[in-house]
Short mmCIF file of C-alpha atoms and ligand atoms in Angstrom, two decimals:
data_model
loop_
_atom_site.label_atom_id
_atom_site.label_comp_id
_atom_site.label_asym_id
_atom_site.label_seq_id
_atom_site.Cartn_x
_atom_site.Cartn_y
_atom_site.Cartn_z
CA UNK A 22 0.00 0.00 0.00
CA UNK A 23 1.13 3.53 -0.80
CA UNK A 24 2.16 5.19 2.49
CA UNK A 25 -0.08 8.14 1.71
CA UNK A 26 -3.09 5.82 1.67
CA UNK A 27 -2.56 4.68 5.26
CA UNK A 28 -4.45 6.96 7.66
CA UNK A 29 -1.99 6.19 10.44
CA UNK A 30 1.26 6.24 8.47
CA UNK A 31 2.71 9.39 10.01
CA UNK A 32 2.14 8.34 13.60
CA UNK A 33 3.57 4.88 12.87
CA UNK A 34 6.83 6.73 12.14
CA UNK A 35 7.08 7.73 15.82
CA UNK A 36 9.80 5.65 17.55
CA UNK A 37 8.33 2.71 19.46
CA UNK A 38 4.84 3.11 17.98
CA UNK A 39 2.48 0.12 17.97
CA UNK A 40 -0.74 0.86 16.08
CA UNK A 41 -2.30 -2.51 16.99
CA UNK A 42 -2.02 -1.73 20.70
CA UNK A 43 -3.63 1.68 20.21
CA UNK A 44 -6.41 0.25 18.02
CA UNK A 45 -7.30 -2.53 20.45
CA UNK A 46 -7.42 -0.40 23.61
CA UNK A 47 -10.79 -0.14 25.36
CA UNK A 48 -11.45 3.32 26.75
CA UNK A 49 -14.20 5.01 28.70
CA UNK A 50 -14.90 8.75 28.51
CA UNK A 51 -16.88 10.05 31.46
CA UNK A 52 -18.59 13.26 30.43
CA UNK A 53 -19.40 14.21 26.82
CA UNK A 54 -18.90 17.94 27.26
CA UNK A 55 -15.96 20.06 26.12
CA UNK A 56 -13.14 17.76 27.28
CA UNK A 57 -15.18 14.69 26.32
CA UNK A 58 -15.55 15.96 22.75
CA UNK A 59 -11.88 16.81 22.40
CA UNK A 60 -10.61 13.61 24.05
CA UNK A 61 -12.90 11.53 21.78
CA UNK A 62 -11.67 13.38 18.70
CA UNK A 63 -8.01 12.74 19.62
CA UNK A 64 -8.66 9.05 20.35
CA UNK A 65 -10.45 8.57 17.02
CA UNK A 66 -7.64 10.28 15.12
CA UNK A 67 -5.16 7.94 16.81
CA UNK A 68 -7.24 4.96 15.65
CA UNK A 69 -8.75 3.81 18.96
CA UNK A 70 -11.75 1.67 18.00
CA UNK A 71 -13.59 0.81 21.22
CA UNK A 72 -14.94 3.82 23.07
CA UNK A 73 -17.70 4.14 25.64
CA UNK A 74 -19.07 7.60 26.45
CA UNK A 75 -21.14 8.35 29.55
CA UNK A 76 -23.41 11.39 29.85
CA UNK A 77 -27.10 11.92 30.58
CA UNK A 78 -27.22 15.59 29.54
CA UNK A 79 -28.49 17.20 26.32
CA UNK A 80 -26.71 19.58 23.93
CA UNK A 81 -27.39 23.35 24.25
CA UNK A 82 -26.10 26.17 22.08
CA UNK A 83 -23.76 27.35 24.84
CA UNK A 84 -21.80 24.09 24.38
CA UNK A 85 -20.88 24.90 20.79
CA UNK A 86 -17.95 27.28 21.49
CA UNK A 87 -15.83 24.30 22.56
CA UNK A 88 -17.54 21.04 21.53
CA UNK A 89 -16.23 20.17 18.09
CA UNK A 90 -18.46 17.17 17.52
CA UNK A 91 -21.79 18.88 18.30
CA UNK A 92 -23.81 20.82 15.71
CA UNK A 93 -26.42 23.60 15.73
CA UNK A 94 -28.95 20.86 14.88
CA UNK A 95 -27.96 18.88 17.99
CA UNK A 96 -28.67 21.95 20.12
CA UNK A 97 -31.98 22.74 18.41
CA UNK A 98 -33.15 19.12 18.74
CA UNK A 99 -31.87 18.80 22.32
CA UNK A 100 -29.86 15.74 21.29
CA UNK A 101 -28.34 13.61 24.04
CA UNK A 102 -24.65 14.51 24.30
CA UNK A 103 -23.40 10.90 24.41
CA UNK A 104 -25.54 9.94 21.38
CA UNK A 105 -24.52 13.03 19.39
CA UNK A 106 -20.87 12.21 20.09
CA UNK A 107 -21.36 8.60 19.05
CA UNK A 108 -23.00 9.58 15.73
CA UNK A 109 -20.34 12.21 14.94
CA UNK A 110 -17.58 9.70 15.73
CA UNK A 111 -18.80 7.35 12.99
CA UNK A 112 -18.11 10.09 10.44
CA UNK A 113 -14.54 10.59 11.74
CA UNK A 114 -13.62 6.93 11.89
CA UNK A 115 -16.12 4.36 10.51
CA UNK A 116 -14.10 1.52 12.08
CA UNK A 117 -14.66 2.87 15.58
CA UNK A 118 -17.58 1.90 17.78
CA UNK A 119 -18.58 4.57 20.27
CA UNK A 120 -21.11 3.21 22.75
CA UNK A 121 -23.23 5.89 24.42
CA UNK A 122 -24.39 5.30 27.98
CA UNK A 123 -27.16 7.68 29.05
CA UNK A 124 -26.69 7.54 32.80
CA UNK A 125 -25.52 9.57 35.71
CA UNK A 126 -21.97 8.31 36.30
CA UNK A 127 -22.81 7.78 39.95
CA UNK A 128 -25.03 4.86 38.84
CA UNK A 129 -21.93 2.98 37.61
CA UNK A 130 -19.64 0.95 39.85
CA UNK A 131 -16.12 -0.49 39.94
CA UNK A 132 -17.16 -3.63 38.02
CA UNK A 133 -18.17 -1.41 35.12
CA UNK A 134 -14.97 0.67 35.10
CA UNK A 135 -12.56 -2.25 35.54
CA UNK A 136 -13.44 -3.50 32.03
CA UNK A 137 -11.44 -0.69 30.41
CA UNK A 138 -7.74 -0.06 29.74
CA UNK A 139 -8.16 3.62 30.63
CA UNK A 140 -10.88 5.93 31.92
CA UNK A 141 -10.93 9.63 31.02
CA UNK A 142 -12.44 11.99 33.58
CA UNK A 143 -14.01 14.83 31.57
CA UNK A 144 -16.33 16.12 34.26
CA UNK A 145 -17.31 19.51 35.59
CA UNK A 146 -18.06 18.67 39.20
CA UNK A 147 -16.12 17.27 42.11
CA UNK A 148 -18.76 14.83 43.36
CA UNK A 149 -18.83 12.88 40.09
CA UNK A 150 -15.02 13.05 39.87
CA UNK A 151 -14.62 11.50 43.30
CA UNK A 152 -17.12 8.75 42.46
CA UNK A 153 -15.12 7.80 39.35
CA UNK A 154 -11.86 8.05 41.31
CA UNK A 155 -13.09 5.72 44.05
CA UNK A 156 -14.40 3.16 41.55
CA UNK A 157 -11.29 3.17 39.34
CA UNK A 158 -8.54 3.19 41.97
CA UNK A 159 -6.52 -0.02 41.94
CA UNK A 160 -8.48 -1.35 38.95
CA UNK A 161 -7.96 0.95 35.98
CA UNK A 162 -5.95 4.09 35.28
CA UNK A 163 -7.93 7.33 35.53
CA UNK A 164 -6.80 10.32 33.48
CA UNK A 165 -8.71 13.27 34.90
CA UNK A 166 -8.87 16.71 33.31
CA UNK A 167 -10.53 19.98 34.24
CA UNK A 168 -10.63 23.56 32.96
CA UNK A 169 -11.78 26.99 34.10
CA UNK A 170 -11.22 29.83 31.65
CA UNK A 171 -7.47 30.09 30.94
CA UNK A 172 -6.62 27.56 33.67
CA UNK A 173 -6.50 23.80 33.38
CA UNK A 174 -5.50 20.74 35.36
CA UNK A 175 -4.54 17.18 34.66
CA UNK A 176 -4.25 14.39 37.20
CA UNK A 177 -3.26 10.81 36.45
CA UNK A 178 -4.44 8.29 39.03
CA UNK A 179 -2.74 4.92 38.96
CA UNK A 180 -2.34 2.75 42.08
CA UNK A 181 -0.23 2.63 44.18
CA UNK A 182 0.34 6.38 43.66
CA UNK A 183 -1.95 9.02 45.19
CA UNK A 184 -5.57 9.30 44.08
CA UNK A 185 -7.73 12.38 43.45
CA UNK A 186 -9.08 12.38 46.98
CA UNK A 187 -5.57 12.27 48.53
CA UNK A 188 -5.02 15.79 47.23
CA UNK A 189 -8.32 17.28 48.42
CA UNK A 190 -8.11 20.30 50.67
CA UNK A 191 -10.49 21.20 53.50
CA UNK A 192 -11.89 23.88 51.18
CA UNK A 193 -12.71 21.21 48.57
CA UNK A 194 -14.59 19.16 51.17
CA UNK A 195 -16.48 22.32 52.13
CA UNK A 196 -17.59 22.82 48.54
CA UNK A 197 -18.60 19.20 48.32
CA UNK A 198 -20.58 19.46 51.54
CA UNK A 199 -22.54 22.37 50.07
CA UNK A 200 -23.46 20.22 47.13
CA UNK A 201 -24.81 17.25 49.07
CA UNK A 202 -27.48 17.05 51.70
CA UNK A 203 -26.71 15.23 54.95
CA UNK A 204 -28.33 12.06 53.57
CA UNK A 205 -25.98 12.08 50.60
CA UNK A 206 -28.45 13.14 47.94
CA UNK A 207 -27.47 15.79 45.47
CA UNK A 208 -29.09 19.07 46.40
CA UNK A 209 -31.10 20.70 43.68
CA UNK A 210 -28.91 23.73 43.26
CA UNK A 211 -27.92 25.47 40.07
CA UNK A 212 -24.21 25.28 39.47
CA UNK A 213 -22.61 28.56 38.48
CA UNK A 214 -21.68 28.30 34.82
CA UNK A 215 -17.93 27.94 34.64
CA UNK A 216 -15.96 30.12 32.22
CA UNK A 217 -14.78 27.88 29.38
CA UNK A 218 -12.51 28.35 26.35
CA UNK A 219 -11.89 26.03 23.39
CA UNK A 220 -8.14 26.74 23.63
CA UNK A 221 -7.72 25.52 27.23
CA UNK A 222 -9.97 22.55 26.40
CA UNK A 223 -7.66 21.53 23.54
CA UNK A 224 -4.52 21.81 25.68
CA UNK A 225 -5.87 19.74 28.58
CA UNK A 226 -7.57 17.10 26.37
CA UNK A 227 -4.31 16.82 24.40
CA UNK A 228 -2.39 16.22 27.63
CA UNK A 229 -4.96 13.63 28.77
CA UNK A 230 -4.74 11.61 25.56
CA UNK A 231 -0.94 11.96 25.50
CA UNK A 232 -0.84 10.25 28.90
CA UNK A 233 -2.99 7.44 27.47
CA UNK A 234 -0.62 6.96 24.53
CA UNK A 235 2.40 6.68 26.87
CA UNK A 236 0.52 4.20 29.05
CA UNK A 237 -0.49 1.97 26.13
CA UNK A 238 2.89 2.11 24.38
CA UNK A 239 4.83 1.91 27.66
CA UNK A 240 7.00 4.83 26.66
CA UNK A 241 8.12 8.07 28.30
CA UNK A 242 7.41 9.04 31.89
CA UNK A 243 3.78 9.01 32.99
CA UNK A 244 2.34 11.64 35.31
CA UNK A 245 0.85 9.05 37.71
CA UNK A 246 0.50 10.52 41.20
CA UNK A 247 1.15 14.02 39.86
CA UNK A 248 -1.04 17.09 39.56
CA UNK A 249 -0.32 19.17 36.47
CA UNK A 250 -1.50 22.76 36.53
CA UNK A 251 -1.63 24.73 33.27
CA UNK A 252 -1.92 28.51 33.23
CA UNK A 253 -2.84 29.77 29.78
CA UNK A 254 -2.29 33.38 30.82
CA UNK A 255 1.43 32.82 31.46
CA UNK A 256 1.91 29.72 29.32
CA UNK A 257 3.42 27.96 32.32
CA UNK A 258 2.82 24.37 33.31
CA UNK A 259 3.68 23.26 36.84
CA UNK A 260 3.76 19.66 37.99
CA UNK A 261 3.29 18.80 41.67
CA UNK A 262 3.63 15.42 43.34
CA UNK A 263 0.55 14.52 45.39
CA UNK A 264 1.42 12.76 48.65
CA UNK A 265 -0.53 9.59 49.25
CA UNK A 266 -2.70 10.34 52.28
CA UNK A 267 -3.03 7.60 54.95
CA UNK A 268 -6.44 8.90 56.01
CA UNK A 269 -7.79 8.91 52.42
CA UNK A 270 -11.08 6.95 52.41
CA UNK A 271 -10.45 5.46 48.95
CA UNK A 272 -7.58 3.10 49.90
ZN1 ZN B 9 -6.38 8.71 48.00
#
């Protein structure tokens, strides 16, 4: 075959590349919003074929400044985000199967998550993040991303290194407490809409999928147990080691 006819020819030229390993990886994307769109796009371009996307929400116009795979039609028809992503994915890579799961992530347990090679946290709230963290720890690597305006974060959770909850501050617990009633049910409060840019989304999603590539190809140095903070206003990226906390309830 002519090298220009192979969709993956240029990445196969990267030292140590193994396209079969990338293609056969099973990944889960939790959250089909901005990061979920961008992570899915990157995975499809790399040739990942088995993707599962979890989200119960519907597309609105305000998503379209940073969600590449959603359309004006999706917003007008109030399409389910996970289904819209799945349909758009087929156009990008017909060989890929993107399975939409229309559920609150908190309805899914560790048995569900342990069936994947990697789980991508693409969520906008701490409660859901901690649920995924607790159900992935020790079973499957979690590559968690988050953004707020020009700022972004990346955290790679892989046992035995620290988990997301190890790095929580008292202030974080305070915020969480506000969000849940004393019986553990989510309070019906309106979240403030977070500032969100397509540029920061691309940077953080790119970092998330880069970590996945290193994990699958067993190359480079992973950021497991580290917290990476990206500041788009200065262009600086700082990486902190998170200490594993003995009192952490997850392990
Ligand atoms: Zn922990």
